[in-house]
Short mmCIF file of C-alpha atoms in Angstrom, two decimals:
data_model
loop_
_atom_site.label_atom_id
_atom_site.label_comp_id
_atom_site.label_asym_id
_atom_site.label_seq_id
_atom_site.Cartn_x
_atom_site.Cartn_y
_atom_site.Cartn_z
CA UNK X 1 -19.96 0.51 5.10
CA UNK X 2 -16.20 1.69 5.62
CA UNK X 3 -13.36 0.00 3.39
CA UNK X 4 -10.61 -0.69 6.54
CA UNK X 5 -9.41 -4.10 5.74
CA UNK X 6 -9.16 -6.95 2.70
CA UNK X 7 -10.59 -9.34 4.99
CA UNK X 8 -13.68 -7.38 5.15
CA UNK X 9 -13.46 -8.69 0.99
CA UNK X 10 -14.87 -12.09 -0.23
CA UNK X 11 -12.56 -13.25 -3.12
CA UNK X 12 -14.95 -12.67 -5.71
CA UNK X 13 -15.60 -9.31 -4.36
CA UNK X 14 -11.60 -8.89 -5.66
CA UNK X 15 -12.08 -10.13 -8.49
CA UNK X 16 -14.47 -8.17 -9.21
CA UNK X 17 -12.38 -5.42 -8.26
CA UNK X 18 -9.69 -6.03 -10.45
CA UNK X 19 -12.39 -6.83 -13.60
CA UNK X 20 -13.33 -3.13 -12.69
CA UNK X 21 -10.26 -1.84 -12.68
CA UNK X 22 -8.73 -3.39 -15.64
CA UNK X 23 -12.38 -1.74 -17.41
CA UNK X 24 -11.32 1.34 -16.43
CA UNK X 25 -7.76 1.08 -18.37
CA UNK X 26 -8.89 1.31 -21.32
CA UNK X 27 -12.70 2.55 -20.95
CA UNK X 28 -14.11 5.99 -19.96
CA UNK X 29 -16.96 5.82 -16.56
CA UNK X 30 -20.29 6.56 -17.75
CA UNK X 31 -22.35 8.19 -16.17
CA UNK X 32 -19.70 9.93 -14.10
CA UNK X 33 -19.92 10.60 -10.82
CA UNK X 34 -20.22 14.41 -11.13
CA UNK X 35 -22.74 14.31 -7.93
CA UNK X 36 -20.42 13.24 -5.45
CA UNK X 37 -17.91 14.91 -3.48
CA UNK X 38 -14.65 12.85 -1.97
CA UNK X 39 -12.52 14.46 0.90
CA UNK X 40 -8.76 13.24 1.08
CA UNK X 41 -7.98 13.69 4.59
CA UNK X 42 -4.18 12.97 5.03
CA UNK X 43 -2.50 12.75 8.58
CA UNK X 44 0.72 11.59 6.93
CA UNK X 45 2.98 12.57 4.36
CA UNK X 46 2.02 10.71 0.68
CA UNK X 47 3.05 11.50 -3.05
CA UNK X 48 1.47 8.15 -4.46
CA UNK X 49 -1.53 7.53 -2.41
CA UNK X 50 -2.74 10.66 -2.27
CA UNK X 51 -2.52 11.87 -5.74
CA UNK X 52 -3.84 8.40 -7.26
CA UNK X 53 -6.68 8.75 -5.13
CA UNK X 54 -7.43 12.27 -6.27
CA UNK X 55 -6.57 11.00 -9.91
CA UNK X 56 -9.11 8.28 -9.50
CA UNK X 57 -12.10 10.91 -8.18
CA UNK X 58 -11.58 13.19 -11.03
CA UNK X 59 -11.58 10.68 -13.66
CA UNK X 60 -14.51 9.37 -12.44
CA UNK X 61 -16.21 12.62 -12.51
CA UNK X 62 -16.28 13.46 -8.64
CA UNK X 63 -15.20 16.32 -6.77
CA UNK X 64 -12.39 16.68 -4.43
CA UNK X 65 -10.95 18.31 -1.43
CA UNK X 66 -8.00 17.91 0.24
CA UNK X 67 -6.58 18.31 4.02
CA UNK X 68 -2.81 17.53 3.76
CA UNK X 69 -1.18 17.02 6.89
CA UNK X 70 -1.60 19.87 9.84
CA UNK X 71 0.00 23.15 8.08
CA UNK X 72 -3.20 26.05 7.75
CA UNK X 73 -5.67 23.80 9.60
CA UNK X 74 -6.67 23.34 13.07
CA UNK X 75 -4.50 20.96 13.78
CA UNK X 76 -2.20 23.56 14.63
CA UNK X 77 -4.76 24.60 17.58
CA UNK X 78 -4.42 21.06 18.81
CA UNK X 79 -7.91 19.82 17.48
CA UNK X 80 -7.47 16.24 17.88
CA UNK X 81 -7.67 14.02 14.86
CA UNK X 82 -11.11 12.46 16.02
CA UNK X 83 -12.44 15.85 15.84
CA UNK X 84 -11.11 16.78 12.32
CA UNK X 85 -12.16 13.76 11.00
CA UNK X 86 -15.72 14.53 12.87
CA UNK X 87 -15.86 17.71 11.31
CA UNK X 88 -15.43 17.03 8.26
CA UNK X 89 -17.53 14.06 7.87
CA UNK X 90 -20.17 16.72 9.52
CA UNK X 91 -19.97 18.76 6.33
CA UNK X 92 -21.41 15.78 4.33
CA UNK X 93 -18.99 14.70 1.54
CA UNK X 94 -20.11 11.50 -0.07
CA UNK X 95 -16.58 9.38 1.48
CA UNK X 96 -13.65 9.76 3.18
CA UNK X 97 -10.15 8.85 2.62
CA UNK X 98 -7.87 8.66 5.63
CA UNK X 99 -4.37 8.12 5.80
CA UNK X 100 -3.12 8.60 9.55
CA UNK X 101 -1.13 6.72 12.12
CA UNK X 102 -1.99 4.29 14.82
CA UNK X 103 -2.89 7.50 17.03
CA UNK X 104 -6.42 7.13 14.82
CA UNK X 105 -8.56 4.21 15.64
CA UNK X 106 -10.36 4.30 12.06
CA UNK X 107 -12.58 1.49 13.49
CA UNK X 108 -13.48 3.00 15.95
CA UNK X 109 -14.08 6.39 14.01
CA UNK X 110 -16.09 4.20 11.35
CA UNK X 111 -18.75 3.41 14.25
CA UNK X 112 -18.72 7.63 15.21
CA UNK X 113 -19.29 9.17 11.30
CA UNK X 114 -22.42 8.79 8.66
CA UNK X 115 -19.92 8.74 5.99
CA UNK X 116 -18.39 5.52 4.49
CA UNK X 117 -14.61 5.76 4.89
CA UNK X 118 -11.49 4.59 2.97
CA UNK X 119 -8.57 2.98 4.44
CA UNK X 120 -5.24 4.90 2.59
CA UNK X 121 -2.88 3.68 4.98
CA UNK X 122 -3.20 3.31 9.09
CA UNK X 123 -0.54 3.00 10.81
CA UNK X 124 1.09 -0.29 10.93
CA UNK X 125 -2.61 -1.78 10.79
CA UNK X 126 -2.66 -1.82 7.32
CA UNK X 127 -2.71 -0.38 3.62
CA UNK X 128 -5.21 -2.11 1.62
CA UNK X 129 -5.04 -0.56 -1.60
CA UNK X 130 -1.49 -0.90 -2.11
CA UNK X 131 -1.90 -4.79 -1.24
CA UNK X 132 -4.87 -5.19 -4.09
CA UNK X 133 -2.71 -2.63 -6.69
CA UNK X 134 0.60 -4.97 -6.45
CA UNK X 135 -1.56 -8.09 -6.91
CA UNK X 136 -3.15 -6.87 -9.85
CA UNK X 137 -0.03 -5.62 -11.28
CA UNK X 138 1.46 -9.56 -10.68
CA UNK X 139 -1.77 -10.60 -12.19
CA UNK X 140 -1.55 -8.50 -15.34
CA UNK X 141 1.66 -10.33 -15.99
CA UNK X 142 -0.06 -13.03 -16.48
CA UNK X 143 0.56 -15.40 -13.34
CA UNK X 144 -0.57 -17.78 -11.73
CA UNK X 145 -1.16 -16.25 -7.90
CA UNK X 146 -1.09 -19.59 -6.59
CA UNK X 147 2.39 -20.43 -7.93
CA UNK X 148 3.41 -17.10 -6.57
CA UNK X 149 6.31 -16.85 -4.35
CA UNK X 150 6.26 -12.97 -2.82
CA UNK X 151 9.98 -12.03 -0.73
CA UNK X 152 9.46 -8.87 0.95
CA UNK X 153 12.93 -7.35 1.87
CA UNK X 154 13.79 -4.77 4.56
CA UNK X 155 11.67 -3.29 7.07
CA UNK X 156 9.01 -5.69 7.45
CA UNK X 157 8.01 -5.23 11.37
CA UNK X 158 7.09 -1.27 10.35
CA UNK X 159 5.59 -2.58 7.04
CA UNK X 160 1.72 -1.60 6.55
CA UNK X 161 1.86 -2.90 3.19
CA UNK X 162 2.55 -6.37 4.54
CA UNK X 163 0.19 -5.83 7.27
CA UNK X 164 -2.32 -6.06 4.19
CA UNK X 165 -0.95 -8.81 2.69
CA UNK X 166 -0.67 -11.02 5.18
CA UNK X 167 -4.69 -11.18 5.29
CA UNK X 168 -4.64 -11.00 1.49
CA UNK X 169 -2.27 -14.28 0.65
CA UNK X 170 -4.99 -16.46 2.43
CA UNK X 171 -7.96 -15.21 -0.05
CA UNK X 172 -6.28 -15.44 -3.21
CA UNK X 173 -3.36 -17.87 -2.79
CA UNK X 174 0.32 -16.68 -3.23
CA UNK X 175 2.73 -17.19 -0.90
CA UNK X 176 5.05 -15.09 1.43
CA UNK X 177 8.31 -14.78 2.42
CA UNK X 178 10.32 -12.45 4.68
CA UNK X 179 14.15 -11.37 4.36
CA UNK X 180 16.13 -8.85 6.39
CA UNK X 181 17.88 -8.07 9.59
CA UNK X 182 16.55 -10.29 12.57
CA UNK X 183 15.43 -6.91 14.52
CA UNK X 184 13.29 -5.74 10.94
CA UNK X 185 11.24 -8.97 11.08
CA UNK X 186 8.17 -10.25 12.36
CA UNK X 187 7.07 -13.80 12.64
CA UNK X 188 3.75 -14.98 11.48
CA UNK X 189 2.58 -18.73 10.73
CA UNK X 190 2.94 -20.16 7.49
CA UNK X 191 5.73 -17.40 6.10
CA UNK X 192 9.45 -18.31 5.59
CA UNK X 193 11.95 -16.20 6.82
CA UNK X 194 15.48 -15.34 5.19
CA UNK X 195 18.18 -14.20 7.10
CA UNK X 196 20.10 -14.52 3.45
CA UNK X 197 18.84 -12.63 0.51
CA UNK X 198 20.76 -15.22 -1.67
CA UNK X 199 18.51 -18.07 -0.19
CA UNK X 200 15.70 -15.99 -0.18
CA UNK X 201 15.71 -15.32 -3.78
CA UNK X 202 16.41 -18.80 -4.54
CA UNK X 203 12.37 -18.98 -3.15
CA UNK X 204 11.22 -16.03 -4.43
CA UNK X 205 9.15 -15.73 -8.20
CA UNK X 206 8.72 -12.23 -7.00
CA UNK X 207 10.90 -9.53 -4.80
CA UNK X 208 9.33 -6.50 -3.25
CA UNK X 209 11.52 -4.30 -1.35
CA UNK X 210 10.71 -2.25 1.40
CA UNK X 211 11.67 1.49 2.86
CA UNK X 212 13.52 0.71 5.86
CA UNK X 213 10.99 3.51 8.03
CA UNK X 214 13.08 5.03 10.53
CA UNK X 215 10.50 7.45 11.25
CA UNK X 216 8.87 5.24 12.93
CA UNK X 217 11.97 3.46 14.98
CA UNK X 218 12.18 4.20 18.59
CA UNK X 219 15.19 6.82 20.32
CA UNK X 220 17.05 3.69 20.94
CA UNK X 221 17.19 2.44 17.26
CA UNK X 222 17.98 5.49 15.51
CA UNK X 223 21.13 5.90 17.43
CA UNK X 224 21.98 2.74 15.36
CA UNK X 225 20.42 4.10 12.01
CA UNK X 226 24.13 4.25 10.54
CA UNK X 227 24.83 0.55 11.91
CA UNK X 228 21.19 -0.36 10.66
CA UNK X 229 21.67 1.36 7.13
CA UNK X 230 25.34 0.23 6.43
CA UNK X 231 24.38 -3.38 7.37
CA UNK X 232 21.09 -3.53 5.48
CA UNK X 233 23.08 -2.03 2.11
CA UNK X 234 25.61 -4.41 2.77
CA UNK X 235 23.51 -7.69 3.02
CA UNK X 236 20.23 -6.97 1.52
CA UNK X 237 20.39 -4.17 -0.80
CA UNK X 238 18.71 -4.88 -4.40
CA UNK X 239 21.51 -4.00 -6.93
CA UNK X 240 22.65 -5.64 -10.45
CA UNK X 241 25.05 -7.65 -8.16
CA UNK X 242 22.36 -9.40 -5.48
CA UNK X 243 20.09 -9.82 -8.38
CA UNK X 244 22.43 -11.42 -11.12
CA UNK X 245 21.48 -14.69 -10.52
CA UNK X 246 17.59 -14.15 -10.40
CA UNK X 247 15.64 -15.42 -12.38
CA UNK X 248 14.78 -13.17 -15.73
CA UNK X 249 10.75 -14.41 -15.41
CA UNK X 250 10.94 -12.25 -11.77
CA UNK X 251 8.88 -9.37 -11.02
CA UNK X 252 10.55 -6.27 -8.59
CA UNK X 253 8.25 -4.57 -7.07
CA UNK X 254 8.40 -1.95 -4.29
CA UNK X 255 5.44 0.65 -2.45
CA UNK X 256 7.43 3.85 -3.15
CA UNK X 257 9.14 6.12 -1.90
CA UNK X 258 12.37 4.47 -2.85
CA UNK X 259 15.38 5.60 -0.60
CA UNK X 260 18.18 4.55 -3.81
CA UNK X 261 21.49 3.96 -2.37
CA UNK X 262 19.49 2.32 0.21
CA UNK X 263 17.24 -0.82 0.08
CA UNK X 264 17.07 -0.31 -4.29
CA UNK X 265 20.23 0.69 -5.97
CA UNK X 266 19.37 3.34 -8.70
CA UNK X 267 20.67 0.80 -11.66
CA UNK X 268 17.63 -1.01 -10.86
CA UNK X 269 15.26 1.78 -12.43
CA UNK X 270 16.09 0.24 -15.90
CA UNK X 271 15.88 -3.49 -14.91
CA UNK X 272 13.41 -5.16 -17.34
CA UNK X 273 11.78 -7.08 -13.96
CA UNK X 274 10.98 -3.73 -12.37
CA UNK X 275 7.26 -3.07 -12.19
CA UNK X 276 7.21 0.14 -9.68
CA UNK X 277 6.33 2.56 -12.00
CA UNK X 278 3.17 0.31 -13.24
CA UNK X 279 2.45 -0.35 -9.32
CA UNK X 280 1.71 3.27 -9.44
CA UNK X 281 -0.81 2.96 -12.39
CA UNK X 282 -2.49 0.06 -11.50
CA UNK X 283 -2.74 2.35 -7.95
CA UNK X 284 -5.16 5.01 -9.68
CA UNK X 285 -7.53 2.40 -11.45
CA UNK X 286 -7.47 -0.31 -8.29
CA UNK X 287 -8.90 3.02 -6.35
CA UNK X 288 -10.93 4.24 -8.98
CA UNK X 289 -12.36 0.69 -9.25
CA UNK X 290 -13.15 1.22 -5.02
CA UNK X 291 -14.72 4.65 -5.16
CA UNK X 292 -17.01 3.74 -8.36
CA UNK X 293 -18.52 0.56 -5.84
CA UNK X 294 -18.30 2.68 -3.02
CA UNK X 295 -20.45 5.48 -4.87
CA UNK X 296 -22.18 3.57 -7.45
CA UNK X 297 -22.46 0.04 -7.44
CA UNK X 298 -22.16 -1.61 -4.49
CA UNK X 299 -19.34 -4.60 -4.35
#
């Protein structure tokens, strides 16, 4: 079975998850998994995914190897991304961990391969990992997920990470809100939108700010990037100024890479309520919690 989606997960199966993960903070796997062999396959540029994923192998014992984006493979020949993916799985590593774009149907490729794979970001379909790591790093703080009032801030319609969270909320409780320009927004049933981040944070227990993508905007709206950019610093920027008046109990979280001077201003790296950092650890034992039940034990 491939990983693709949380709402493949039954809430216990997350909780299990995050028991797993949490085991592995402070406790060493035994036996490791020194028999298996994971193959990062990575269609897209990543610092955080990638590399926690490797992280999380290794520490569990497993092998690793790596295709990073198209430079020395055949890619460059124009070998679609069906048939790398094919090829590799051909070659019989124990999983596969695919980060691509929506060119990839990784549904459709999960029907086509022997080997189980890992959802590490599709597209805009969705980013599954990063949806269970910043719950559990909310969790850790001790709260309450169904008191839990999540504003995400900025580039929401291009947002993966919400994709993910929008079929997580249901499962384990928490709430969501959206804040931004009109044209960054989606709208979805059940989740209040801000067109203010002042009345936004008046909602929010926790703030997670998003890249504004523009690699993925069409011709048309990158000719207003500088219009887009100026008014998104302007009116929803997170700086010591927007966030004065939050509360001190609130968490900031955000999925990395941070564009500071842009959506985060770079005073907010030593803001008590910032939790990015330990997004990033909670990242590599969340996914070494998924390969371990993947490998080992099954969920």
């Amino acid at each position: 079975m491939s990983f693709l989606s949380v709402k493949q997960l039954k809430t216990e199966q997350i909780e299990k998850l995050f028991q797993t993960a949490s085991f592995f903070k402070t406790k060493e796997v035994k036996p490791k998994l020194d028999d298996k062999i994971v193959s990062l396959i990575f269609f897209e540029p990543s610092t955080r995914t990638r590399m926690s994923f490797e992280v999380a192998a290794l520490r569990l014992g497993a092998k690793t190897h790596l295709l990073n984006n198209k430079l020395g493979t055949s890619l460059e020949k124009d070998e679609t991304l069906e048939d790398t993916v094919k090829n590799i799985a051909a070659m019989r590593p124990d999983l596969l961990v695919v980060r691509c774009n929506d060119d990839l149907d990784l549904a459709q490729m999960s029907k086509e391969v022997d080997v189980p794979i890992l959802n590490a970001g599709w597209g805009t379909q969705g980013h599954p990992t990063q949806a269970l790591l910043d719950i559990l790093t909310v969790k850790e703080q001790q709260r309450e997920l169904n008191k839990e009032k999540i504003l995400f801030v900025g580039d929401v319609k291009h947002s993966r990470v919400v994709s993910s969270h929008l079929e997580l909320a249901p499962l384990l409780g928490y709430q969501i809100g959206f804040c931004g320009p009109e044209e960054m927004l989606i709208d979805r049933p059940g989740v209040q939108k801000f067109n203010q981040l002042s009345e936004g944070l008046k909602w929010a227990t926790t703030v997670y700010s998003l890249r504004v993508q523009f690699e993925r905007y069409s011709q048309k709206e990158k000719e207003n990037q500088q219009l887009t950019t100026a008014n998104f610093i302007s009116h929803f920027q997170l700086n010591s100024q927007s966030l004065s008046s939050w509360s001190k109990e609130g968490l900031i979280l955000h999925p990395g890479p941070v564009n500071y001077g842009v959506e985060l201003a770079s005073e907010i790296i030593k803001d008590s309520r910032n939790l990015i950092l330990t997004q990033v650890e909670h990242g590599v034992l969340v996914r070494m919690a998924l390969i371990y039940h993947f490998l080992k034990e099954q969920l």
